């Protein structure tokens, strides 16, 4: 277990160097200007520019991180390091015993792989000492004999080391823990499993109905093997811990077909893993299951039945945009039209629809894929997300040449999507000509039906009676069915913006956000907050949930326009 003070940085590195007289303010400014253009840390830039020496940098880092500079002592005893020699060459460090203390000597204190390896090898608290890169490499060569090894022998040792790690990951307790974790997550309807390495250990949390809940922390001795087991299941390289990786697991749990998308990310304390759970039989493909109010659903059905134009679905990550688009595509997939999608990633495979996975590593981007899709003679195109001007322009041109184009944007509400398209660089007259409508959405948690109870009237919370009359609020008090949360499942909040002649004229003329909102409200536009308040009235969710996800346009509704 490492000291909790290790990464508590009370002073910035540049300030420390200036205060110690090792650096001038103008030199710091010059180094900072390089940060965005070179793949180096501030300290490395300062050394490479010749402003400070490596020893100056290490001394400042030691002060900043509250660790020590290494000074050899006669009683130092080098401890064995049973680890891959390739790893040891790329991440040089030494383990020492000095009297009763264990010491880790290294050059880069932010190398999380070394810190994780030391924790596993020592299995007890240790001090961290810094030294120069040349000194630590000499220590490793002299005391661990890496400089004398032949390359062929090194490869054999590396393979054996990886096999040992695989064996650890294949031990019964590790397999049981990982299987039970996935089983519990599926049973609790979790959408994601988060494995997060911190100084205190591997935190595991489950995202249920959009909220993260803590899970039991596994024993420290099992933590590296748990990560390795997950990576093995996903077909990832367990020896690669410096770069992010993505993989996939397919399994059957309690008779259900489950797809797991695994993403790893290196952090200062080791590899973090996020597992996205996709239950094949649990996807909603019928619009009447989305929770739209009849007026919204009717307008949306009218939109997706148009022969051409762009239809946007907006909202933050995890708000259900992809599910809504899949419902729309499924509804119009009649068999006499051709539908092609390009997604990142393809979350579910839809029968009768051509789906393309974005692959940046071979330069298959949204823009490039969309350009090729148009040549495939489609009737309907779905672009996972409009991220840049090139994609937006191709989507617009496709819609203007007789295609119906679906896509998503990350905006707070439906009207903001118009401004966002203009900010990307699309000409206003093109937006006005191509955009047919925008559906904005959020997901709120449903009140658990097993412990639902009535609370006070809404007027007590608003301070006035809303239009339509007062009504009681409901909430879940918590029960075994909802894991004492009071919520079970989610329902969508929606607002839909239909682009008519007046709005199209306002877009072309450069009307700002407030002006477009006034035009829409004159035509009966209602915000997500209004939709949420209706779902509170129906007892589907709580007022707190509606406020949590729709903080925007509450004023007009509360003042009587519901």
JSON list of N, CA and C in Angstrom, two decimals, residues 110-157:
[
{"chain": "A", "resi": 110, "resn": "UNK", "atom": "N", "xyz": [5.38, 8.98, -12.28]},
{"chain": "A", "resi": 110, "resn": "UNK", "atom": "CA", "xyz": [4.01, 8.90, -12.79]},
{"chain": "A", "resi": 110, "resn": "UNK", "atom": "C", "xyz": [3.78, 7.65, -13.63]},
{"chain": "A", "resi": 111, "resn": "UNK", "atom": "N", "xyz": [4.76, 6.72, -13.64]},
{"chain": "A", "resi": 111, "resn": "UNK", "atom": "CA", "xyz": [4.61, 5.47, -14.39]},
{"chain": "A", "resi": 111, "resn": "UNK", "atom": "C", "xyz": [3.75, 4.51, -13.57]},
{"chain": "A", "resi": 112, "resn": "UNK", "atom": "N", "xyz": [2.45, 4.48, -13.87]},
{"chain": "A", "resi": 112, "resn": "UNK", "atom": "CA", "xyz": [1.52, 3.65, -13.11]},
{"chain": "A", "resi": 112, "resn": "UNK", "atom": "C", "xyz": [1.82, 2.17, -13.23]},
{"chain": "A", "resi": 113, "resn": "UNK", "atom": "N", "xyz": [2.42, 1.73, -14.35]},
{"chain": "A", "resi": 113, "resn": "UNK", "atom": "CA", "xyz": [2.75, 0.31, -14.52]},
{"chain": "A", "resi": 113, "resn": "UNK", "atom": "C", "xyz": [3.79, -0.13, -13.50]},
{"chain": "A", "resi": 114, "resn": "UNK", "atom": "N", "xyz": [4.80, 0.72, -13.27]},
{"chain": "A", "resi": 114, "resn": "UNK", "atom": "CA", "xyz": [5.82, 0.39, -12.28]},
{"chain": "A", "resi": 114, "resn": "UNK", "atom": "C", "xyz": [5.22, 0.34, -10.89]},
{"chain": "A", "resi": 115, "resn": "UNK", "atom": "N", "xyz": [4.39, 1.33, -10.57]},
{"chain": "A", "resi": 115, "resn": "UNK", "atom": "CA", "xyz": [3.79, 1.37, -9.24]},
{"chain": "A", "resi": 115, "resn": "UNK", "atom": "C", "xyz": [2.92, 0.13, -9.00]},
{"chain": "A", "resi": 116, "resn": "UNK", "atom": "N", "xyz": [2.16, -0.29, -10.02]},
{"chain": "A", "resi": 116, "resn": "UNK", "atom": "CA", "xyz": [1.33, -1.49, -9.88]},
{"chain": "A", "resi": 116, "resn": "UNK", "atom": "C", "xyz": [2.19, -2.74, -9.72]},
{"chain": "A", "resi": 117, "resn": "UNK", "atom": "N", "xyz": [3.29, -2.83, -10.51]},
{"chain": "A", "resi": 117, "resn": "UNK", "atom": "CA", "xyz": [4.18, -3.98, -10.41]},
{"chain": "A", "resi": 117, "resn": "UNK", "atom": "C", "xyz": [4.81, -4.06, -9.02]},
{"chain": "A", "resi": 118, "resn": "UNK", "atom": "N", "xyz": [5.23, -2.92, -8.48]},
{"chain": "A", "resi": 118, "resn": "UNK", "atom": "CA", "xyz": [5.85, -2.90, -7.15]},
{"chain": "A", "resi": 118, "resn": "UNK", "atom": "C", "xyz": [4.87, -3.34, -6.08]},
{"chain": "A", "resi": 119, "resn": "UNK", "atom": "N", "xyz": [3.63, -2.92, -6.19]},
{"chain": "A", "resi": 119, "resn": "UNK", "atom": "CA", "xyz": [2.60, -3.34, -5.22]},
{"chain": "A", "resi": 119, "resn": "UNK", "atom": "C", "xyz": [2.45, -4.85, -5.21]},
{"chain": "A", "resi": 120, "resn": "UNK", "atom": "N", "xyz": [2.43, -5.45, -6.42]},
{"chain": "A", "resi": 120, "resn": "UNK", "atom": "CA", "xyz": [2.24, -6.90, -6.52]},
{"chain": "A", "resi": 120, "resn": "UNK", "atom": "C", "xyz": [3.47, -7.63, -5.99]},
{"chain": "A", "resi": 121, "resn": "UNK", "atom": "N", "xyz": [4.68, -7.15, -6.37]},
{"chain": "A", "resi": 121, "resn": "UNK", "atom": "CA", "xyz": [5.92, -7.84, -6.01]},
{"chain": "A", "resi": 121, "resn": "UNK", "atom": "C", "xyz": [6.24, -7.72, -4.52]},
{"chain": "A", "resi": 122, "resn": "UNK", "atom": "N", "xyz": [5.97, -6.55, -3.93]},
{"chain": "A", "resi": 122, "resn": "UNK", "atom": "CA", "xyz": [6.32, -6.34, -2.53]},
{"chain": "A", "resi": 122, "resn": "UNK", "atom": "C", "xyz": [5.19, -6.75, -1.58]},
{"chain": "A", "resi": 123, "resn": "UNK", "atom": "N", "xyz": [3.95, -6.51, -2.00]},
{"chain": "A", "resi": 123, "resn": "UNK", "atom": "CA", "xyz": [2.78, -6.86, -1.18]},
{"chain": "A", "resi": 123, "resn": "UNK", "atom": "C", "xyz": [2.86, -6.26, 0.22]},
{"chain": "A", "resi": 124, "resn": "UNK", "atom": "N", "xyz": [3.48, -5.09, 0.33]},
{"chain": "A", "resi": 124, "resn": "UNK", "atom": "CA", "xyz": [3.57, -4.38, 1.62]},
{"chain": "A", "resi": 124, "resn": "UNK", "atom": "C", "xyz": [3.90, -2.93, 1.34]},
{"chain": "A", "resi": 125, "resn": "UNK", "atom": "N", "xyz": [3.73, -2.04, 2.32]},
{"chain": "A", "resi": 125, "resn": "UNK", "atom": "CA", "xyz": [4.03, -0.61, 2.09]},
{"chain": "A", "resi": 125, "resn": "UNK", "atom": "C", "xyz": [5.49, -0.40, 1.68]},
{"chain": "A", "resi": 126, "resn": "UNK", "atom": "N", "xyz": [5.73, 0.64, 0.85]},
{"chain": "A", "resi": 126, "resn": "UNK", "atom": "CA", "xyz": [7.09, 0.93, 0.42]},
{"chain": "A", "resi": 126, "resn": "UNK", "atom": "C", "xyz": [7.27, 2.43, 0.22]},
{"chain": "A", "resi": 127, "resn": "UNK", "atom": "N", "xyz": [8.52, 2.86, 0.31]},
{"chain": "A", "resi": 127, "resn": "UNK", "atom": "CA", "xyz": [8.86, 4.25, 0.04]},
{"chain": "A", "resi": 127, "resn": "UNK", "atom": "C", "xyz": [9.24, 4.38, -1.43]},
{"chain": "A", "resi": 128, "resn": "UNK", "atom": "N", "xyz": [9.07, 5.57, -1.97]},
{"chain": "A", "resi": 128, "resn": "UNK", "atom": "CA", "xyz": [9.45, 5.83, -3.36]},
{"chain": "A", "resi": 128, "resn": "UNK", "atom": "C", "xyz": [10.61, 6.80, -3.38]},
{"chain": "A", "resi": 129, "resn": "UNK", "atom": "N", "xyz": [11.68, 6.42, -4.06]},
{"chain": "A", "resi": 129, "resn": "UNK", "atom": "CA", "xyz": [12.85, 7.27, -4.22]},
{"chain": "A", "resi": 129, "resn": "UNK", "atom": "C", "xyz": [13.09, 7.51, -5.70]},
{"chain": "A", "resi": 130, "resn": "UNK", "atom": "N", "xyz": [13.46, 8.74, -6.04]},
{"chain": "A", "resi": 130, "resn": "UNK", "atom": "CA", "xyz": [13.71, 9.10, -7.44]},
{"chain": "A", "resi": 130, "resn": "UNK", "atom": "C", "xyz": [15.20, 9.17, -7.73]},
{"chain": "A", "resi": 131, "resn": "UNK", "atom": "N", "xyz": [15.55, 8.83, -8.97]},
{"chain": "A", "resi": 131, "resn": "UNK", "atom": "CA", "xyz": [16.92, 8.98, -9.43]},
{"chain": "A", "resi": 131, "resn": "UNK", "atom": "C", "xyz": [16.91, 9.26, -10.92]},
{"chain": "A", "resi": 132, "resn": "UNK", "atom": "N", "xyz": [18.07, 9.57, -11.49]},
{"chain": "A", "resi": 132, "resn": "UNK", "atom": "CA", "xyz": [18.14, 9.91, -12.91]},
{"chain": "A", "resi": 132, "resn": "UNK", "atom": "C", "xyz": [17.90, 8.68, -13.76]},
{"chain": "A", "resi": 133, "resn": "UNK", "atom": "N", "xyz": [17.54, 8.93, -15.02]},
{"chain": "A", "resi": 133, "resn": "UNK", "atom": "CA", "xyz": [17.29, 7.81, -15.93]},
{"chain": "A", "resi": 133, "resn": "UNK", "atom": "C", "xyz": [18.54, 6.98, -16.14]},
{"chain": "A", "resi": 134, "resn": "UNK", "atom": "N", "xyz": [19.69, 7.65, -16.29]},
{"chain": "A", "resi": 134, "resn": "UNK", "atom": "CA", "xyz": [20.94, 6.91, -16.50]},
{"chain": "A", "resi": 134, "resn": "UNK", "atom": "C", "xyz": [21.27, 6.04, -15.28]},
{"chain": "A", "resi": 135, "resn": "UNK", "atom": "N", "xyz": [21.04, 6.58, -14.07]},
{"chain": "A", "resi": 135, "resn": "UNK", "atom": "CA", "xyz": [21.37, 5.83, -12.87]},
{"chain": "A", "resi": 135, "resn": "UNK", "atom": "C", "xyz": [20.46, 4.62, -12.69]},
{"chain": "A", "resi": 136, "resn": "UNK", "atom": "N", "xyz": [19.17, 4.78, -12.94]},
{"chain": "A", "resi": 136, "resn": "UNK", "atom": "CA", "xyz": [18.28, 3.64, -12.74]},
{"chain": "A", "resi": 136, "resn": "UNK", "atom": "C", "xyz": [18.54, 2.55, -13.77]},
{"chain": "A", "resi": 137, "resn": "UNK", "atom": "N", "xyz": [18.89, 2.94, -15.01]},
{"chain": "A", "resi": 137, "resn": "UNK", "atom": "CA", "xyz": [19.19, 1.92, -16.02]},
{"chain": "A", "resi": 137, "resn": "UNK", "atom": "C", "xyz": [20.48, 1.18, -15.66]},
{"chain": "A", "resi": 138, "resn": "UNK", "atom": "N", "xyz": [21.46, 1.90, -15.09]},
{"chain": "A", "resi": 138, "resn": "UNK", "atom": "CA", "xyz": [22.70, 1.23, -14.66]},
{"chain": "A", "resi": 138, "resn": "UNK", "atom": "C", "xyz": [22.42, 0.27, -13.50]},
{"chain": "A", "resi": 139, "resn": "UNK", "atom": "N", "xyz": [21.56, 0.69, -12.57]},
{"chain": "A", "resi": 139, "resn": "UNK", "atom": "CA", "xyz": [21.20, -0.19, -11.45]},
{"chain": "A", "resi": 139, "resn": "UNK", "atom": "C", "xyz": [20.52, -1.45, -11.96]},
{"chain": "A", "resi": 140, "resn": "UNK", "atom": "N", "xyz": [19.61, -1.29, -12.90]},
{"chain": "A", "resi": 140, "resn": "UNK", "atom": "CA", "xyz": [18.89, -2.45, -13.44]},
{"chain": "A", "resi": 140, "resn": "UNK", "atom": "C", "xyz": [19.84, -3.38, -14.18]},
{"chain": "A", "resi": 141, "resn": "UNK", "atom": "N", "xyz": [20.72, -2.80, -15.00]},
{"chain": "A", "resi": 141, "resn": "UNK", "atom": "CA", "xyz": [21.68, -3.62, -15.75]},
{"chain": "A", "resi": 141, "resn": "UNK", "atom": "C", "xyz": [22.63, -4.35, -14.82]},
{"chain": "A", "resi": 142, "resn": "UNK", "atom": "N", "xyz": [23.15, -3.63, -13.78]},
{"chain": "A", "resi": 142, "resn": "UNK", "atom": "CA", "xyz": [24.16, -4.21, -12.90]},
{"chain": "A", "resi": 142, "resn": "UNK", "atom": "C", "xyz": [23.57, -5.26, -11.97]},
{"chain": "A", "resi": 143, "resn": "UNK", "atom": "N", "xyz": [22.40, -5.00, -11.42]},
{"chain": "A", "resi": 143, "resn": "UNK", "atom": "CA", "xyz": [21.87, -5.87, -10.37]},
{"chain": "A", "resi": 143, "resn": "UNK", "atom": "C", "xyz": [20.85, -6.89, -10.86]},
{"chain": "A", "resi": 144, "resn": "UNK", "atom": "N", "xyz": [20.28, -6.67, -12.06]},
{"chain": "A", "resi": 144, "resn": "UNK", "atom": "CA", "xyz": [19.32, -7.64, -12.58]},
{"chain": "A", "resi": 144, "resn": "UNK", "atom": "C", "xyz": [19.79, -8.29, -13.87]},
{"chain": "A", "resi": 145, "resn": "UNK", "atom": "N", "xyz": [20.99, -7.91, -14.33]},
{"chain": "A", "resi": 145, "resn": "UNK", "atom": "CA", "xyz": [21.63, -8.59, -15.44]},
{"chain": "A", "resi": 145, "resn": "UNK", "atom": "C", "xyz": [20.94, -8.49, -16.78]},
{"chain": "A", "resi": 146, "resn": "UNK", "atom": "N", "xyz": [20.15, -7.43, -16.99]},
{"chain": "A", "resi": 146, "resn": "UNK", "atom": "CA", "xyz": [19.42, -7.33, -18.25]},
{"chain": "A", "resi": 146, "resn": "UNK", "atom": "C", "xyz": [20.34, -7.06, -19.43]},
{"chain": "A", "resi": 147, "resn": "UNK", "atom": "N", "xyz": [21.45, -6.39, -19.20]},
{"chain": "A", "resi": 147, "resn": "UNK", "atom": "CA", "xyz": [22.34, -6.04, -20.30]},
{"chain": "A", "resi": 147, "resn": "UNK", "atom": "C", "xyz": [23.03, -7.27, -20.88]},
{"chain": "A", "resi": 148, "resn": "UNK", "atom": "N", "xyz": [23.06, -8.41, -20.13]},
{"chain": "A", "resi": 148, "resn": "UNK", "atom": "CA", "xyz": [23.78, -9.61, -20.57]},
{"chain": "A", "resi": 148, "resn": "UNK", "atom": "C", "xyz": [22.89, -10.61, -21.28]},
{"chain": "A", "resi": 149, "resn": "UNK", "atom": "N", "xyz": [21.55, -10.35, -21.27]},
{"chain": "A", "resi": 149, "resn": "UNK", "atom": "CA", "xyz": [20.63, -11.34, -21.82]},
{"chain": "A", "resi": 149, "resn": "UNK", "atom": "C", "xyz": [20.62, -11.31, -23.35]},
{"chain": "A", "resi": 150, "resn": "UNK", "atom": "N", "xyz": [20.52, -12.48, -23.94]},
{"chain": "A", "resi": 150, "resn": "UNK", "atom": "CA", "xyz": [20.35, -12.58, -25.39]},
{"chain": "A", "resi": 150, "resn": "UNK", "atom": "C", "xyz": [18.89, -12.33, -25.74]},
{"chain": "A", "resi": 151, "resn": "UNK", "atom": "N", "xyz": [18.67, -11.76, -26.96]},
{"chain": "A", "resi": 151, "resn": "UNK", "atom": "CA", "xyz": [17.31, -11.40, -27.33]},
{"chain": "A", "resi": 151, "resn": "UNK", "atom": "C", "xyz": [16.40, -12.63, -27.42]},
{"chain": "A", "resi": 152, "resn": "UNK", "atom": "N", "xyz": [16.94, -13.77, -27.92]},
{"chain": "A", "resi": 152, "resn": "UNK", "atom": "CA", "xyz": [16.11, -14.95, -28.03]},
{"chain": "A", "resi": 152, "resn": "UNK", "atom": "C", "xyz": [15.66, -15.45, -26.67]},
{"chain": "A", "resi": 153, "resn": "UNK", "atom": "N", "xyz": [16.57, -15.43, -25.67]},
{"chain": "A", "resi": 153, "resn": "UNK", "atom": "CA", "xyz": [16.22, -15.88, -24.32]},
{"chain": "A", "resi": 153, "resn": "UNK", "atom": "C", "xyz": [15.18, -14.95, -23.71]},
{"chain": "A", "resi": 154, "resn": "UNK", "atom": "N", "xyz": [15.33, -13.65, -24.02]},
{"chain": "A", "resi": 154, "resn": "UNK", "atom": "CA", "xyz": [14.38, -12.68, -23.48]},
{"chain": "A", "resi": 154, "resn": "UNK", "atom": "C", "xyz": [12.96, -13.00, -23.96]},
{"chain": "A", "resi": 155, "resn": "UNK", "atom": "N", "xyz": [12.83, -13.39, -25.22]},
{"chain": "A", "resi": 155, "resn": "UNK", "atom": "CA", "xyz": [11.51, -13.68, -25.76]},
{"chain": "A", "resi": 155, "resn": "UNK", "atom": "C", "xyz": [10.90, -14.89, -25.06]},
{"chain": "A", "resi": 156, "resn": "UNK", "atom": "N", "xyz": [11.74, -15.91, -24.74]},
{"chain": "A", "resi": 156, "resn": "UNK", "atom": "CA", "xyz": [11.22, -17.08, -24.05]},
{"chain": "A", "resi": 156, "resn": "UNK", "atom": "C", "xyz": [10.72, -16.72, -22.66]},
{"chain": "A", "resi": 157, "resn": "UNK", "atom": "N", "xyz": [11.47, -15.85, -21.97]},
{"chain": "A", "resi": 157, "resn": "UNK", "atom": "CA", "xyz": [11.06, -15.44, -20.63]},
{"chain": "A", "resi": 157, "resn": "UNK", "atom": "C", "xyz": [9.76, -14.64, -20.71]}
]
